[in-house]
Amino acid sequence: MPLRAHNAIPRDRVLDAARDIVEEVGLRGFTMADLARRADVSRATLYRTWPNAAGVVADLFTREFRKVMQIAMGQVSAHDARSVLVRGSVAIVQHTRRLPFLRRVIELDPQFIATYLLHRRGSSTNEQTQLLEDLIRDGQSDGSIRAGDPAIMAAAVLLDAWSFVITGPVFVGEERLDPLDEELLLMLDRYLSP
């Protein structure tokens, strides 16, 4: 197989292969050698783009969460920023909760998620926070969101949303997630109301 230039690496194909491996074996079973075989690229090519398996996984999470945000926010139609933020946040929670690779990580490798919940923010969290801050500022401008520090308010919304993704199924069971999400919608709407 001919080697590709660094900038010609089939990034989405590699990340798709990474997602498939994580869904099958979790993160502990994830190796660069397996990824190279699955994506049909050389290990040298992978290492020119990512320093290690953790780097690939981080990019996978960022890509998948970015897709969820785009899909969920694209489905929301509302007349003011608060409605967009509230409905969009609930839609993001619902879509994120259904990601097979995330469910597998929670099942097999919860310490990976714990790192991002307890010790540091990842790129995805930064993107989600920025989206929320922008919507909060828009809502403060259009009068649909109360006054307050957009960064702190965005953090509060995101913390609530993540708890509904990660621990919601444990608290109420899979069969009662829709009513739980209705409570999230109500909670966020009341929290942000002027």
JSON list of C-alpha atoms in Angstrom, two decimals:
[
{"chain": "A", "resi": 1, "resn": "MET", "atom": "CA", "xyz": [0.00, 0.00, 0.00]},
{"chain": "A", "resi": 2, "resn": "PRO", "atom": "CA", "xyz": [1.48, 3.38, -0.95]},
{"chain": "A", "resi": 3, "resn": "LEU", "atom": "CA", "xyz": [2.02, 5.83, 1.89]},
{"chain": "A", "resi": 4, "resn": "ARG", "atom": "CA", "xyz": [-0.05, 9.00, 1.85]},
{"chain": "A", "resi": 5, "resn": "ALA", "atom": "CA", "xyz": [1.20, 12.47, 2.60]},
{"chain": "A", "resi": 6, "resn": "HIS", "atom": "CA", "xyz": [0.45, 13.64, 6.13]},
{"chain": "A", "resi": 7, "resn": "ASN", "atom": "CA", "xyz": [-2.23, 16.05, 4.93]},
{"chain": "A", "resi": 8, "resn": "ALA", "atom": "CA", "xyz": [-3.87, 13.34, 2.82]},
{"chain": "A", "resi": 9, "resn": "ILE", "atom": "CA", "xyz": [-4.65, 10.98, 5.71]},
{"chain": "A", "resi": 10, "resn": "PRO", "atom": "CA", "xyz": [-8.27, 9.84, 5.49]},
{"chain": "A", "resi": 11, "resn": "ARG", "atom": "CA", "xyz": [-9.13, 11.43, 8.85]},
{"chain": "A", "resi": 12, "resn": "ASP", "atom": "CA", "xyz": [-12.83, 10.55, 8.89]},
{"chain": "A", "resi": 13, "resn": "ARG", "atom": "CA", "xyz": [-12.08, 6.97, 7.85]},
{"chain": "A", "resi": 14, "resn": "VAL", "atom": "CA", "xyz": [-9.59, 6.68, 10.72]},
{"chain": "A", "resi": 15, "resn": "LEU", "atom": "CA", "xyz": [-12.03, 8.18, 13.21]},
{"chain": "A", "resi": 16, "resn": "ASP", "atom": "CA", "xyz": [-14.84, 5.94, 11.93]},
{"chain": "A", "resi": 17, "resn": "ALA", "atom": "CA", "xyz": [-12.57, 2.94, 12.47]},
{"chain": "A", "resi": 18, "resn": "ALA", "atom": "CA", "xyz": [-11.68, 4.22, 15.94]},
{"chain": "A", "resi": 19, "resn": "ARG", "atom": "CA", "xyz": [-15.37, 4.57, 16.81]},
{"chain": "A", "resi": 20, "resn": "ASP", "atom": "CA", "xyz": [-16.02, 0.99, 15.64]},
{"chain": "A", "resi": 21, "resn": "ILE", "atom": "CA", "xyz": [-13.17, -0.37, 17.75]},
{"chain": "A", "resi": 22, "resn": "VAL", "atom": "CA", "xyz": [-14.32, 1.51, 20.85]},
{"chain": "A", "resi": 23, "resn": "GLU", "atom": "CA", "xyz": [-17.86, 0.21, 20.35]},
{"chain": "A", "resi": 24, "resn": "GLU", "atom": "CA", "xyz": [-16.52, -3.34, 20.11]},
{"chain": "A", "resi": 25, "resn": "VAL", "atom": "CA", "xyz": [-13.83, -3.52, 22.79]},
{"chain": "A", "resi": 26, "resn": "GLY", "atom": "CA", "xyz": [-13.86, -0.25, 24.72]},
{"chain": "A", "resi": 27, "resn": "LEU", "atom": "CA", "xyz": [-10.86, 1.96, 25.30]},
{"chain": "A", "resi": 28, "resn": "ARG", "atom": "CA", "xyz": [-8.60, -0.54, 27.06]},
{"chain": "A", "resi": 29, "resn": "GLY", "atom": "CA", "xyz": [-8.63, -2.75, 23.98]},
{"chain": "A", "resi": 30, "resn": "PHE", "atom": "CA", "xyz": [-7.93, 0.15, 21.63]},
{"chain": "A", "resi": 31, "resn": "THR", "atom": "CA", "xyz": [-4.47, 0.06, 20.02]},
{"chain": "A", "resi": 32, "resn": "MET", "atom": "CA", "xyz": [-2.83, 2.03, 17.23]},
{"chain": "A", "resi": 33, "resn": "ALA", "atom": "CA", "xyz": [-1.95, -1.26, 15.50]},
{"chain": "A", "resi": 34, "resn": "ASP", "atom": "CA", "xyz": [-5.60, -2.36, 15.45]},
{"chain": "A", "resi": 35, "resn": "LEU", "atom": "CA", "xyz": [-6.64, 1.08, 14.28]},
{"chain": "A", "resi": 36, "resn": "ALA", "atom": "CA", "xyz": [-4.10, 1.08, 11.43]},
{"chain": "A", "resi": 37, "resn": "ARG", "atom": "CA", "xyz": [-5.39, -2.31, 10.25]},
{"chain": "A", "resi": 38, "resn": "ARG", "atom": "CA", "xyz": [-9.03, -1.31, 10.54]},
{"chain": "A", "resi": 39, "resn": "ALA", "atom": "CA", "xyz": [-8.54, 2.05, 8.79]},
{"chain": "A", "resi": 40, "resn": "ASP", "atom": "CA", "xyz": [-6.17, 0.57, 6.19]},
{"chain": "A", "resi": 41, "resn": "VAL", "atom": "CA", "xyz": [-3.35, 3.03, 6.86]},
{"chain": "A", "resi": 42, "resn": "SER", "atom": "CA", "xyz": [0.16, 2.52, 8.15]},
{"chain": "A", "resi": 43, "resn": "ARG", "atom": "CA", "xyz": [0.97, 3.01, 11.82]},
{"chain": "A", "resi": 44, "resn": "ALA", "atom": "CA", "xyz": [3.60, 5.55, 10.77]},
{"chain": "A", "resi": 45, "resn": "THR", "atom": "CA", "xyz": [0.87, 7.56, 9.07]},
{"chain": "A", "resi": 46, "resn": "LEU", "atom": "CA", "xyz": [-1.25, 7.45, 12.22]},
{"chain": "A", "resi": 47, "resn": "TYR", "atom": "CA", "xyz": [1.65, 8.57, 14.39]},
{"chain": "A", "resi": 48, "resn": "ARG", "atom": "CA", "xyz": [2.31, 11.54, 12.12]},
{"chain": "A", "resi": 49, "resn": "THR", "atom": "CA", "xyz": [-1.20, 12.76, 12.86]},
{"chain": "A", "resi": 50, "resn": "TRP", "atom": "CA", "xyz": [-1.80, 11.55, 16.44]},
{"chain": "A", "resi": 51, "resn": "PRO", "atom": "CA", "xyz": [0.84, 10.99, 19.13]},
{"chain": "A", "resi": 52, "resn": "ASN", "atom": "CA", "xyz": [-0.99, 8.01, 20.62]},
{"chain": "A", "resi": 53, "resn": "ALA", "atom": "CA", "xyz": [-4.33, 6.24, 20.99]},
{"chain": "A", "resi": 54, "resn": "ALA", "atom": "CA", "xyz": [-5.51, 8.82, 23.54]},
{"chain": "A", "resi": 55, "resn": "GLY", "atom": "CA", "xyz": [-5.08, 11.55, 20.92]},
{"chain": "A", "resi": 56, "resn": "VAL", "atom": "CA", "xyz": [-7.21, 9.63, 18.45]},
{"chain": "A", "resi": 57, "resn": "VAL", "atom": "CA", "xyz": [-9.90, 9.03, 21.07]},
{"chain": "A", "resi": 58, "resn": "ALA", "atom": "CA", "xyz": [-9.92, 12.72, 22.02]},
{"chain": "A", "resi": 59, "resn": "ASP", "atom": "CA", "xyz": [-10.42, 13.70, 18.38]},
{"chain": "A", "resi": 60, "resn": "LEU", "atom": "CA", "xyz": [-13.13, 11.04, 18.04]},
{"chain": "A", "resi": 61, "resn": "PHE", "atom": "CA", "xyz": [-15.05, 12.47, 21.01]},
{"chain": "A", "resi": 62, "resn": "THR", "atom": "CA", "xyz": [-14.67, 16.01, 19.67]},
{"chain": "A", "resi": 63, "resn": "ARG", "atom": "CA", "xyz": [-15.91, 15.01, 16.20]},
{"chain": "A", "resi": 64, "resn": "GLU", "atom": "CA", "xyz": [-18.87, 13.00, 17.48]},
{"chain": "A", "resi": 65, "resn": "PHE", "atom": "CA", "xyz": [-19.97, 15.63, 20.00]},
{"chain": "A", "resi": 66, "resn": "ARG", "atom": "CA", "xyz": [-19.63, 18.33, 17.34]},
{"chain": "A", "resi": 67, "resn": "LYS", "atom": "CA", "xyz": [-21.90, 16.28, 15.05]},
{"chain": "A", "resi": 68, "resn": "VAL", "atom": "CA", "xyz": [-24.45, 15.88, 17.83]},
{"chain": "A", "resi": 69, "resn": "MET", "atom": "CA", "xyz": [-24.47, 19.63, 18.48]},
{"chain": "A", "resi": 70, "resn": "GLN", "atom": "CA", "xyz": [-24.97, 20.39, 14.79]},
{"chain": "A", "resi": 71, "resn": "ILE", "atom": "CA", "xyz": [-27.75, 17.82, 14.35]},
{"chain": "A", "resi": 72, "resn": "ALA", "atom": "CA", "xyz": [-29.57, 18.75, 17.55]},
{"chain": "A", "resi": 73, "resn": "MET", "atom": "CA", "xyz": [-29.34, 22.50, 17.04]},
{"chain": "A", "resi": 74, "resn": "GLY", "atom": "CA", "xyz": [-30.38, 22.07, 13.40]},
{"chain": "A", "resi": 75, "resn": "GLN", "atom": "CA", "xyz": [-33.63, 20.46, 14.54]},
{"chain": "A", "resi": 76, "resn": "VAL", "atom": "CA", "xyz": [-34.59, 23.34, 16.82]},
{"chain": "A", "resi": 77, "resn": "SER", "atom": "CA", "xyz": [-36.85, 26.09, 15.62]},
{"chain": "A", "resi": 78, "resn": "ALA", "atom": "CA", "xyz": [-37.78, 28.74, 18.11]},
{"chain": "A", "resi": 79, "resn": "HIS", "atom": "CA", "xyz": [-38.59, 32.43, 18.26]},
{"chain": "A", "resi": 80, "resn": "ASP", "atom": "CA", "xyz": [-36.07, 33.51, 20.91]},
{"chain": "A", "resi": 81, "resn": "ALA", "atom": "CA", "xyz": [-32.61, 32.57, 22.15]},
{"chain": "A", "resi": 82, "resn": "ARG", "atom": "CA", "xyz": [-33.88, 31.03, 25.42]},
{"chain": "A", "resi": 83, "resn": "SER", "atom": "CA", "xyz": [-36.12, 28.62, 23.55]},
{"chain": "A", "resi": 84, "resn": "VAL", "atom": "CA", "xyz": [-33.28, 27.71, 21.19]},
{"chain": "A", "resi": 85, "resn": "LEU", "atom": "CA", "xyz": [-30.92, 27.14, 24.11]},
{"chain": "A", "resi": 86, "resn": "VAL", "atom": "CA", "xyz": [-33.39, 25.11, 26.18]},
{"chain": "A", "resi": 87, "resn": "ARG", "atom": "CA", "xyz": [-34.73, 22.95, 23.35]},
{"chain": "A", "resi": 88, "resn": "GLY", "atom": "CA", "xyz": [-31.27, 22.58, 21.83]},
{"chain": "A", "resi": 89, "resn": "SER", "atom": "CA", "xyz": [-29.74, 21.53, 25.15]},
{"chain": "A", "resi": 90, "resn": "VAL", "atom": "CA", "xyz": [-32.39, 18.87, 25.70]},
{"chain": "A", "resi": 91, "resn": "ALA", "atom": "CA", "xyz": [-31.96, 17.62, 22.12]},
{"chain": "A", "resi": 92, "resn": "ILE", "atom": "CA", "xyz": [-28.18, 17.45, 22.61]},
{"chain": "A", "resi": 93, "resn": "VAL", "atom": "CA", "xyz": [-28.69, 15.45, 25.81]},
{"chain": "A", "resi": 94, "resn": "GLN", "atom": "CA", "xyz": [-31.00, 13.01, 24.02]},
{"chain": "A", "resi": 95, "resn": "HIS", "atom": "CA", "xyz": [-28.67, 12.54, 21.03]},
{"chain": "A", "resi": 96, "resn": "THR", "atom": "CA", "xyz": [-25.55, 12.26, 23.19]},
{"chain": "A", "resi": 97, "resn": "ARG", "atom": "CA", "xyz": [-27.14, 9.69, 25.45]},
{"chain": "A", "resi": 98, "resn": "ARG", "atom": "CA", "xyz": [-27.80, 7.47, 22.41]},
{"chain": "A", "resi": 99, "resn": "LEU", "atom": "CA", "xyz": [-24.22, 7.45, 21.08]},
{"chain": "A", "resi": 100, "resn": "PRO", "atom": "CA", "xyz": [-23.20, 3.76, 21.04]},
{"chain": "A", "resi": 101, "resn": "PHE", "atom": "CA", "xyz": [-19.50, 4.49, 21.52]},
{"chain": "A", "resi": 102, "resn": "LEU", "atom": "CA", "xyz": [-20.22, 6.72, 24.55]},
{"chain": "A", "resi": 103, "resn": "ARG", "atom": "CA", "xyz": [-22.48, 4.09, 26.09]},
{"chain": "A", "resi": 104, "resn": "ARG", "atom": "CA", "xyz": [-19.69, 1.55, 25.62]},
{"chain": "A", "resi": 105, "resn": "VAL", "atom": "CA", "xyz": [-17.13, 3.84, 27.25]},
{"chain": "A", "resi": 106, "resn": "ILE", "atom": "CA", "xyz": [-19.46, 4.46, 30.21]},
{"chain": "A", "resi": 107, "resn": "GLU", "atom": "CA", "xyz": [-19.99, 0.70, 30.53]},
{"chain": "A", "resi": 108, "resn": "LEU", "atom": "CA", "xyz": [-16.38, -0.45, 30.18]},
{"chain": "A", "resi": 109, "resn": "ASP", "atom": "CA", "xyz": [-14.14, 2.56, 30.85]},
{"chain": "A", "resi": 110, "resn": "PRO", "atom": "CA", "xyz": [-15.96, 5.04, 33.12]},
{"chain": "A", "resi": 111, "resn": "GLN", "atom": "CA", "xyz": [-12.66, 6.41, 34.43]},
{"chain": "A", "resi": 112, "resn": "PHE", "atom": "CA", "xyz": [-12.13, 8.01, 30.99]},
{"chain": "A", "resi": 113, "resn": "ILE", "atom": "CA", "xyz": [-15.32, 10.03, 31.40]},
{"chain": "A", "resi": 114, "resn": "ALA", "atom": "CA", "xyz": [-14.46, 10.76, 35.04]},
{"chain": "A", "resi": 115, "resn": "THR", "atom": "CA", "xyz": [-11.27, 12.50, 33.91]},
{"chain": "A", "resi": 116, "resn": "TYR", "atom": "CA", "xyz": [-13.33, 15.03, 31.95]},
{"chain": "A", "resi": 117, "resn": "LEU", "atom": "CA", "xyz": [-15.93, 15.40, 34.68]},
{"chain": "A", "resi": 118, "resn": "LEU", "atom": "CA", "xyz": [-13.56, 15.73, 37.61]},
{"chain": "A", "resi": 119, "resn": "HIS", "atom": "CA", "xyz": [-10.14, 16.89, 36.44]},
{"chain": "A", "resi": 120, "resn": "ARG", "atom": "CA", "xyz": [-10.13, 18.81, 33.19]},
{"chain": "A", "resi": 121, "resn": "ARG", "atom": "CA", "xyz": [-12.17, 20.16, 30.32]},
{"chain": "A", "resi": 122, "resn": "GLY", "atom": "CA", "xyz": [-11.81, 18.79, 26.84]},
{"chain": "A", "resi": 123, "resn": "SER", "atom": "CA", "xyz": [-12.21, 20.48, 23.47]},
{"chain": "A", "resi": 124, "resn": "SER", "atom": "CA", "xyz": [-15.82, 19.34, 23.25]},
{"chain": "A", "resi": 125, "resn": "THR", "atom": "CA", "xyz": [-16.66, 20.91, 26.59]},
{"chain": "A", "resi": 126, "resn": "ASN", "atom": "CA", "xyz": [-15.07, 24.16, 25.48]},
{"chain": "A", "resi": 127, "resn": "GLU", "atom": "CA", "xyz": [-17.14, 24.15, 22.26]},
{"chain": "A", "resi": 128, "resn": "GLN", "atom": "CA", "xyz": [-20.35, 23.35, 24.14]},
{"chain": "A", "resi": 129, "resn": "THR", "atom": "CA", "xyz": [-19.65, 26.07, 26.69]},
{"chain": "A", "resi": 130, "resn": "GLN", "atom": "CA", "xyz": [-18.98, 28.63, 23.96]},
{"chain": "A", "resi": 131, "resn": "LEU", "atom": "CA", "xyz": [-22.24, 27.76, 22.19]},
{"chain": "A", "resi": 132, "resn": "LEU", "atom": "CA", "xyz": [-24.16, 28.16, 25.45]},
{"chain": "A", "resi": 133, "resn": "GLU", "atom": "CA", "xyz": [-22.44, 31.45, 26.32]},
{"chain": "A", "resi": 134, "resn": "ASP", "atom": "CA", "xyz": [-23.25, 32.85, 22.87]},
{"chain": "A", "resi": 135, "resn": "LEU", "atom": "CA", "xyz": [-26.90, 31.81, 23.19]},
{"chain": "A", "resi": 136, "resn": "ILE", "atom": "CA", "xyz": [-27.10, 33.30, 26.68]},
{"chain": "A", "resi": 137, "resn": "ARG", "atom": "CA", "xyz": [-25.71, 36.61, 25.42]},
{"chain": "A", "resi": 138, "resn": "ASP", "atom": "CA", "xyz": [-28.19, 36.53, 22.52]},
{"chain": "A", "resi": 139, "resn": "GLY", "atom": "CA", "xyz": [-31.01, 35.83, 24.97]},
{"chain": "A", "resi": 140, "resn": "GLN", "atom": "CA", "xyz": [-29.93, 38.63, 27.25]},
{"chain": "A", "resi": 141, "resn": "SER", "atom": "CA", "xyz": [-29.97, 40.93, 24.22]},
{"chain": "A", "resi": 142, "resn": "ASP", "atom": "CA", "xyz": [-33.42, 39.83, 23.05]},
{"chain": "A", "resi": 143, "resn": "GLY", "atom": "CA", "xyz": [-34.80, 39.89, 26.61]},
{"chain": "A", "resi": 144, "resn": "SER", "atom": "CA", "xyz": [-35.60, 36.16, 26.79]},
{"chain": "A", "resi": 145, "resn": "ILE", "atom": "CA", "xyz": [-32.79, 35.31, 29.27]},
{"chain": "A", "resi": 146, "resn": "ARG", "atom": "CA", "xyz": [-32.23, 36.95, 32.65]},
{"chain": "A", "resi": 147, "resn": "ALA", "atom": "CA", "xyz": [-29.17, 39.01, 33.49]},
{"chain": "A", "resi": 148, "resn": "GLY", "atom": "CA", "xyz": [-26.10, 37.26, 34.83]},
{"chain": "A", "resi": 149, "resn": "ASP", "atom": "CA", "xyz": [-22.59, 36.17, 33.95]},
{"chain": "A", "resi": 150, "resn": "PRO", "atom": "CA", "xyz": [-22.92, 34.18, 30.70]},
{"chain": "A", "resi": 151, "resn": "ALA", "atom": "CA", "xyz": [-19.87, 32.03, 31.51]},
{"chain": "A", "resi": 152, "resn": "ILE", "atom": "CA", "xyz": [-21.22, 30.97, 34.91]},
{"chain": "A", "resi": 153, "resn": "MET", "atom": "CA", "xyz": [-24.72, 30.44, 33.55]},
{"chain": "A", "resi": 154, "resn": "ALA", "atom": "CA", "xyz": [-23.37, 28.35, 30.65]},
{"chain": "A", "resi": 155, "resn": "ALA", "atom": "CA", "xyz": [-21.40, 26.23, 33.11]},
{"chain": "A", "resi": 156, "resn": "ALA", "atom": "CA", "xyz": [-24.54, 25.64, 35.18]},
{"chain": "A", "resi": 157, "resn": "VAL", "atom": "CA", "xyz": [-26.54, 24.59, 32.11]},
{"chain": "A", "resi": 158, "resn": "LEU", "atom": "CA", "xyz": [-23.79, 22.28, 30.90]},
{"chain": "A", "resi": 159, "resn": "LEU", "atom": "CA", "xyz": [-23.34, 20.67, 34.31]},
{"chain": "A", "resi": 160, "resn": "ASP", "atom": "CA", "xyz": [-27.05, 19.94, 34.45]},
{"chain": "A", "resi": 161, "resn": "ALA", "atom": "CA", "xyz": [-27.10, 18.62, 30.90]},
{"chain": "A", "resi": 162, "resn": "TRP", "atom": "CA", "xyz": [-24.16, 16.28, 31.47]},
{"chain": "A", "resi": 163, "resn": "SER", "atom": "CA", "xyz": [-25.76, 14.85, 34.60]},
{"chain": "A", "resi": 164, "resn": "PHE", "atom": "CA", "xyz": [-28.85, 14.00, 32.55]},
{"chain": "A", "resi": 165, "resn": "VAL", "atom": "CA", "xyz": [-26.64, 12.26, 29.96]},
{"chain": "A", "resi": 166, "resn": "ILE", "atom": "CA", "xyz": [-24.41, 10.30, 32.32]},
{"chain": "A", "resi": 167, "resn": "THR", "atom": "CA", "xyz": [-26.56, 9.52, 35.35]},
{"chain": "A", "resi": 168, "resn": "GLY", "atom": "CA", "xyz": [-30.09, 10.05, 34.07]},
{"chain": "A", "resi": 169, "resn": "PRO", "atom": "CA", "xyz": [-30.47, 6.43, 32.87]},
{"chain": "A", "resi": 170, "resn": "VAL", "atom": "CA", "xyz": [-29.24, 5.14, 36.25]},
{"chain": "A", "resi": 171, "resn": "PHE", "atom": "CA", "xyz": [-31.70, 7.24, 38.23]},
{"chain": "A", "resi": 172, "resn": "VAL", "atom": "CA", "xyz": [-34.88, 6.61, 36.23]},
{"chain": "A", "resi": 173, "resn": "GLY", "atom": "CA", "xyz": [-34.13, 3.72, 33.86]},
{"chain": "A", "resi": 174, "resn": "GLU", "atom": "CA", "xyz": [-34.13, 3.75, 30.08]},
{"chain": "A", "resi": 175, "resn": "GLU", "atom": "CA", "xyz": [-37.93, 3.57, 29.88]},
{"chain": "A", "resi": 176, "resn": "ARG", "atom": "CA", "xyz": [-38.47, 6.85, 31.75]},
{"chain": "A", "resi": 177, "resn": "LEU", "atom": "CA", "xyz": [-35.96, 9.11, 30.04]},
{"chain": "A", "resi": 178, "resn": "ASP", "atom": "CA", "xyz": [-38.57, 11.08, 28.07]},
{"chain": "A", "resi": 179, "resn": "PRO", "atom": "CA", "xyz": [-40.35, 12.35, 31.20]},
{"chain": "A", "resi": 180, "resn": "LEU", "atom": "CA", "xyz": [-36.96, 13.08, 32.75]},
{"chain": "A", "resi": 181, "resn": "ASP", "atom": "CA", "xyz": [-36.00, 15.17, 29.72]},
{"chain": "A", "resi": 182, "resn": "GLU", "atom": "CA", "xyz": [-39.26, 17.10, 30.07]},
{"chain": "A", "resi": 183, "resn": "GLU", "atom": "CA", "xyz": [-38.10, 18.00, 33.58]},
{"chain": "A", "resi": 184, "resn": "LEU", "atom": "CA", "xyz": [-34.75, 19.16, 32.19]},
{"chain": "A", "resi": 185, "resn": "LEU", "atom": "CA", "xyz": [-36.58, 21.36, 29.70]},
{"chain": "A", "resi": 186, "resn": "LEU", "atom": "CA", "xyz": [-38.70, 22.87, 32.46]},
{"chain": "A", "resi": 187, "resn": "MET", "atom": "CA", "xyz": [-35.72, 23.30, 34.78]},
{"chain": "A", "resi": 188, "resn": "LEU", "atom": "CA", "xyz": [-33.57, 25.07, 32.18]},
{"chain": "A", "resi": 189, "resn": "ASP", "atom": "CA", "xyz": [-36.43, 27.25, 31.00]},
{"chain": "A", "resi": 190, "resn": "ARG", "atom": "CA", "xyz": [-37.21, 28.44, 34.52]},
{"chain": "A", "resi": 191, "resn": "TYR", "atom": "CA", "xyz": [-33.52, 28.90, 35.39]},
{"chain": "A", "resi": 192, "resn": "LEU", "atom": "CA", "xyz": [-32.94, 31.17, 32.39]},
{"chain": "A", "resi": 193, "resn": "SER", "atom": "CA", "xyz": [-36.23, 33.09, 32.45]},
{"chain": "A", "resi": 194, "resn": "PRO", "atom": "CA", "xyz": [-36.02, 36.82, 33.22]}
]
